[in-house]
GROMACS .gro file of C-alpha atoms in nm:
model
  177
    1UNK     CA    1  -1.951   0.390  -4.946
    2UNK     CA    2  -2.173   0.510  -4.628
    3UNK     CA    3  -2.207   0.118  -4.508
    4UNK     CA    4  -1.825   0.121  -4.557
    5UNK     CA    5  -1.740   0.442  -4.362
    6UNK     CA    6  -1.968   0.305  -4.119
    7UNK     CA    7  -1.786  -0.058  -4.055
    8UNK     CA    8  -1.512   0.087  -4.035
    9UNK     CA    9  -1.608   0.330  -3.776
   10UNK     CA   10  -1.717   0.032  -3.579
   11UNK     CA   11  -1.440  -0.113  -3.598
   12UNK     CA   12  -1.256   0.176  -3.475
   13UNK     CA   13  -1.430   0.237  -3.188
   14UNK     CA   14  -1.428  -0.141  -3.045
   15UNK     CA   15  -1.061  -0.111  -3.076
   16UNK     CA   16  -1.056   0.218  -2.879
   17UNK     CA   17  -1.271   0.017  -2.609
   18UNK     CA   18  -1.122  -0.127  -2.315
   19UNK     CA   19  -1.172  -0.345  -2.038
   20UNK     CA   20  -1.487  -0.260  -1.822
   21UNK     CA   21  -1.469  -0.394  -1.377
   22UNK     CA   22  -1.754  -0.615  -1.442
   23UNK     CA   23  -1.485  -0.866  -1.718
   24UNK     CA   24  -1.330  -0.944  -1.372
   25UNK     CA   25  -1.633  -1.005  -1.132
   26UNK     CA   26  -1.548  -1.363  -1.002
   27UNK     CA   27  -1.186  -1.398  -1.061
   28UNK     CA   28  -0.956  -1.522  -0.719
   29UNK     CA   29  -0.802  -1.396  -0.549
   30UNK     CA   30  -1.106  -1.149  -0.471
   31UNK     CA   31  -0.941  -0.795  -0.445
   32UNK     CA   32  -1.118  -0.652  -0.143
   33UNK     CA   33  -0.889  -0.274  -0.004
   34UNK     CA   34  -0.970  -0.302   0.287
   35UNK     CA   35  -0.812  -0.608   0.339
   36UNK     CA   36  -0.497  -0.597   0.129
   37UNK     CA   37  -0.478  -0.200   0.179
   38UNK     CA   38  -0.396  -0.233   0.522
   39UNK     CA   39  -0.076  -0.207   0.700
   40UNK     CA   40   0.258  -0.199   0.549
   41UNK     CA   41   0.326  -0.233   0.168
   42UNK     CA   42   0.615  -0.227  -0.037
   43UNK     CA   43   0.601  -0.114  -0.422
   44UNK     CA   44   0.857  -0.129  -0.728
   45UNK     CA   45   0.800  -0.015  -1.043
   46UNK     CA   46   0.866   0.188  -1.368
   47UNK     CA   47   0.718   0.517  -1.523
   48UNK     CA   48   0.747   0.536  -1.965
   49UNK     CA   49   0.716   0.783  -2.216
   50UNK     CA   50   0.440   0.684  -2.516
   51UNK     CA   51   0.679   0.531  -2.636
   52UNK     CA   52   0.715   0.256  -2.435
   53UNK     CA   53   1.071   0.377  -2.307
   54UNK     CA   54   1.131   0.362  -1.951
   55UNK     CA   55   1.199   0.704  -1.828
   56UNK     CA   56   1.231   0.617  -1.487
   57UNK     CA   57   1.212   0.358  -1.209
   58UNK     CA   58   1.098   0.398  -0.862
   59UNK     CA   59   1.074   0.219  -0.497
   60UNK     CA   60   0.752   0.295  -0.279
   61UNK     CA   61   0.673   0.243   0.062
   62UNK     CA   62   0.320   0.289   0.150
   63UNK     CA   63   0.146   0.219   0.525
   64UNK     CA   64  -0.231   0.157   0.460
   65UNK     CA   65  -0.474   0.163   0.714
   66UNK     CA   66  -0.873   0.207   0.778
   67UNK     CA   67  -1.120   0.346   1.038
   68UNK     CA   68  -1.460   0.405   1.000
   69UNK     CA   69  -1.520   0.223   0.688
   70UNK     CA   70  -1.233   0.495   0.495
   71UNK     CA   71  -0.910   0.411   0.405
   72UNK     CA   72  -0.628   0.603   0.432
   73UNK     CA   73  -0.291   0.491   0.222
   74UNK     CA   74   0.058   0.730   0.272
   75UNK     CA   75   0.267   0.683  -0.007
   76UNK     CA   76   0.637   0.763  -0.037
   77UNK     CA   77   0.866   0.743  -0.378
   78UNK     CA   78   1.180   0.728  -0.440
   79UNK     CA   79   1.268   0.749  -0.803
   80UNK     CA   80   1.624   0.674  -0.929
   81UNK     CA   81   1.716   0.991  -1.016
   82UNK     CA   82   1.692   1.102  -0.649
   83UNK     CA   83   1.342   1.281  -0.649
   84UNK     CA   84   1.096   1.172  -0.352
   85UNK     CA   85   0.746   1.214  -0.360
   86UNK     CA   86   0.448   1.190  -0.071
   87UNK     CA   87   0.095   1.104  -0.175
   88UNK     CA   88  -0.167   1.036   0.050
   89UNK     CA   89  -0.520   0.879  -0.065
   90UNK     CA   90  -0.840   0.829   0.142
   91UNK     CA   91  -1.039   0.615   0.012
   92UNK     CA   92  -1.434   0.650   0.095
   93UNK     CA   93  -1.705   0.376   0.042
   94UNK     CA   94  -1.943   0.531  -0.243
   95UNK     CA   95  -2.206   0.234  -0.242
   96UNK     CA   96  -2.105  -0.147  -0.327
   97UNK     CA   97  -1.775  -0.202  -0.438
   98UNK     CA   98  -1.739   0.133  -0.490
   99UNK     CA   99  -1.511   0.430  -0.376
  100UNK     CA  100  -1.450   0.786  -0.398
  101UNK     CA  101  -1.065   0.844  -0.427
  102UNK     CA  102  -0.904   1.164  -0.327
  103UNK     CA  103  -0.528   1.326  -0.254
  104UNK     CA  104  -0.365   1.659  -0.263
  105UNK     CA  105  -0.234   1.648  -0.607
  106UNK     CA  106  -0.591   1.503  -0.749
  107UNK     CA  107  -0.835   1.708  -0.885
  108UNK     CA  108  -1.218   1.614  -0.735
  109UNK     CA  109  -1.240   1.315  -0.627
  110UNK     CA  110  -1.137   0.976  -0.827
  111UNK     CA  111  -1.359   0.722  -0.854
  112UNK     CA  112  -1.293   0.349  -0.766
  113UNK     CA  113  -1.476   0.009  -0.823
  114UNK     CA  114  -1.397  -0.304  -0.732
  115UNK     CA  115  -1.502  -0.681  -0.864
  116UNK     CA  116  -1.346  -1.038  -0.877
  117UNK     CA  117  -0.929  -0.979  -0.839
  118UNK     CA  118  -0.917  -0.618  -1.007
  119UNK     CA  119  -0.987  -0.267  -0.873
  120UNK     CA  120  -0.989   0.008  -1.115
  121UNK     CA  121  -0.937   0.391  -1.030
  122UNK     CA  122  -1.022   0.698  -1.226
  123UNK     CA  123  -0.867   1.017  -1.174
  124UNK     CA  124  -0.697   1.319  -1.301
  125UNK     CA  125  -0.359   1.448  -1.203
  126UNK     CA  126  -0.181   1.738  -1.140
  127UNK     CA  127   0.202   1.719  -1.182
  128UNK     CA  128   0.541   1.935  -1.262
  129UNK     CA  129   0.655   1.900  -1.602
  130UNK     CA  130   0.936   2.097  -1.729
  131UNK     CA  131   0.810   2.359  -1.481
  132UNK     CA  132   0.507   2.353  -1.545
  133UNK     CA  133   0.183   2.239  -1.424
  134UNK     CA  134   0.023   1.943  -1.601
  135UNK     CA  135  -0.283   1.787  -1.562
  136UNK     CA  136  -0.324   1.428  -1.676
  137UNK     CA  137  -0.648   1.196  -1.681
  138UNK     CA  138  -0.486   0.831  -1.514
  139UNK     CA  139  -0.692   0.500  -1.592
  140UNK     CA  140  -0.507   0.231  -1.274
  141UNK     CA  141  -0.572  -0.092  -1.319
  142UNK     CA  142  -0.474  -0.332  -1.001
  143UNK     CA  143  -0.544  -0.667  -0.995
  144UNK     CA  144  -0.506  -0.919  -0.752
  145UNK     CA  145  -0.267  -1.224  -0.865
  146UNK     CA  146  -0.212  -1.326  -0.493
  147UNK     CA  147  -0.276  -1.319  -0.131
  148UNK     CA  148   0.045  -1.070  -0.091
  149UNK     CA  149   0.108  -0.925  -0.468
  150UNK     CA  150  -0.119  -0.678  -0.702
  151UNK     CA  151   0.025  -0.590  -1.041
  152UNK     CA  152  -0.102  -0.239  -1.127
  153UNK     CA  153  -0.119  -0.100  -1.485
  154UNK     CA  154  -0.161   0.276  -1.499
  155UNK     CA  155  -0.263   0.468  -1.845
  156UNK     CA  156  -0.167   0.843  -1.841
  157UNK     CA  157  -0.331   1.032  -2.076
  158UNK     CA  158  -0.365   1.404  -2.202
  159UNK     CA  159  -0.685   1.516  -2.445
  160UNK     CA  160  -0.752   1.127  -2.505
  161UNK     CA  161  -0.388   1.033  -2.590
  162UNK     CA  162  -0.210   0.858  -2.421
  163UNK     CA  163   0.115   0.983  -2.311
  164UNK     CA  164   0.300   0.737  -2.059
  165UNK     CA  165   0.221   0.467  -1.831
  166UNK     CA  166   0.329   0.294  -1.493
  167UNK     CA  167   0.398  -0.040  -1.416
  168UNK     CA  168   0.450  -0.185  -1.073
  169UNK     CA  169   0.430  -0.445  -0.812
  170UNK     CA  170   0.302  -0.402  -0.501
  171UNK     CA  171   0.368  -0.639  -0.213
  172UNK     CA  172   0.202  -0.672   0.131
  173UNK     CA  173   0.443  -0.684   0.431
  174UNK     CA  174   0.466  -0.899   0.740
  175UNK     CA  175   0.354  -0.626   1.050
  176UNK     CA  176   0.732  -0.680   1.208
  177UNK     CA  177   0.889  -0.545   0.896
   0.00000   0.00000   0.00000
């Protein structure tokens, strides 16, 4: 019964697991920030519940830029029921292929990596819910699929369960637009 409680735990816990930055390392197009986080971007996307259902949809505009090795990306949504929001990251090199992530509705700093076409950030949240304050832990997963488009997956999730995620595109812009 032990050996049986103990498979099974196994398999449990390999489900739970996810992917790790090193399952991308050589994968094209290479995802490197401070190349495609730099000038203007345009994003679209949707926000859902657990259960999958979209709650709400969104348009971004985000101008990206770097000096002195840190990046600096201002964000502003528009969702469709008329909110907008402002978000500002800096992102700071923390060693290779690494970053420390941080904005004003962030608590401490996030932490980045980077290999082959996908970057993955780490960080916890701090949003209005039902006026409230929440605080979420978000998993974002970007990865590279061209040299002007990243598809980025992010996992929202409160005392280990997940409770909604975001989907979106993000597309680089020509300078002129």
């Amino acid at each position: 019964m032990n050996k049986i409680l103990l498979i099974l735990s196994l398999v449990l816990l390999q489900a739970c697991a996810g992917p790790e930055i090193q399952d991308y390392q050589g994968r094209e197009p290479a995802f490197a920030p401070q190349e495609f986080f730099n000038g203007p971007l345009t994003a679209h996307g949707v926000l859902k519940d657990r259960a999958g259902l979209v709650t709400r949809t969104f348009n971004a505009d985000i101008e990206a830029s770097w000096q002195d090795g840190v990046g600096t990306l201002e964000e502003k949504f528009e969702f469709d029921d008329g909110e907008i929001q402002y978000r500002t990251w800096t992102l700071t090199p923390a060693g290779k292929n690494r970053y420390t992530a941080t904005a004003g509705d962030v608590i401490g700093p996030g932490t980045a990596s980077v290999a082959g076409n996908a970057f993955n950030l780490q960080y916890t949240l701090e949003i209005d819910y039902r006026g409230d304050k929440l605080t979420l832990a978000v998993d974002d997963w970007m990865w590279r699929v061209s040299d002007e488009v990243v598809i980025n997956q992010s996992t929202l999730k409160k005392w280990g369960f997940t409770v909604g995620s975001i989907q979106l595109v993000i597309r680089k812009l020509d300078d002129q637009n």
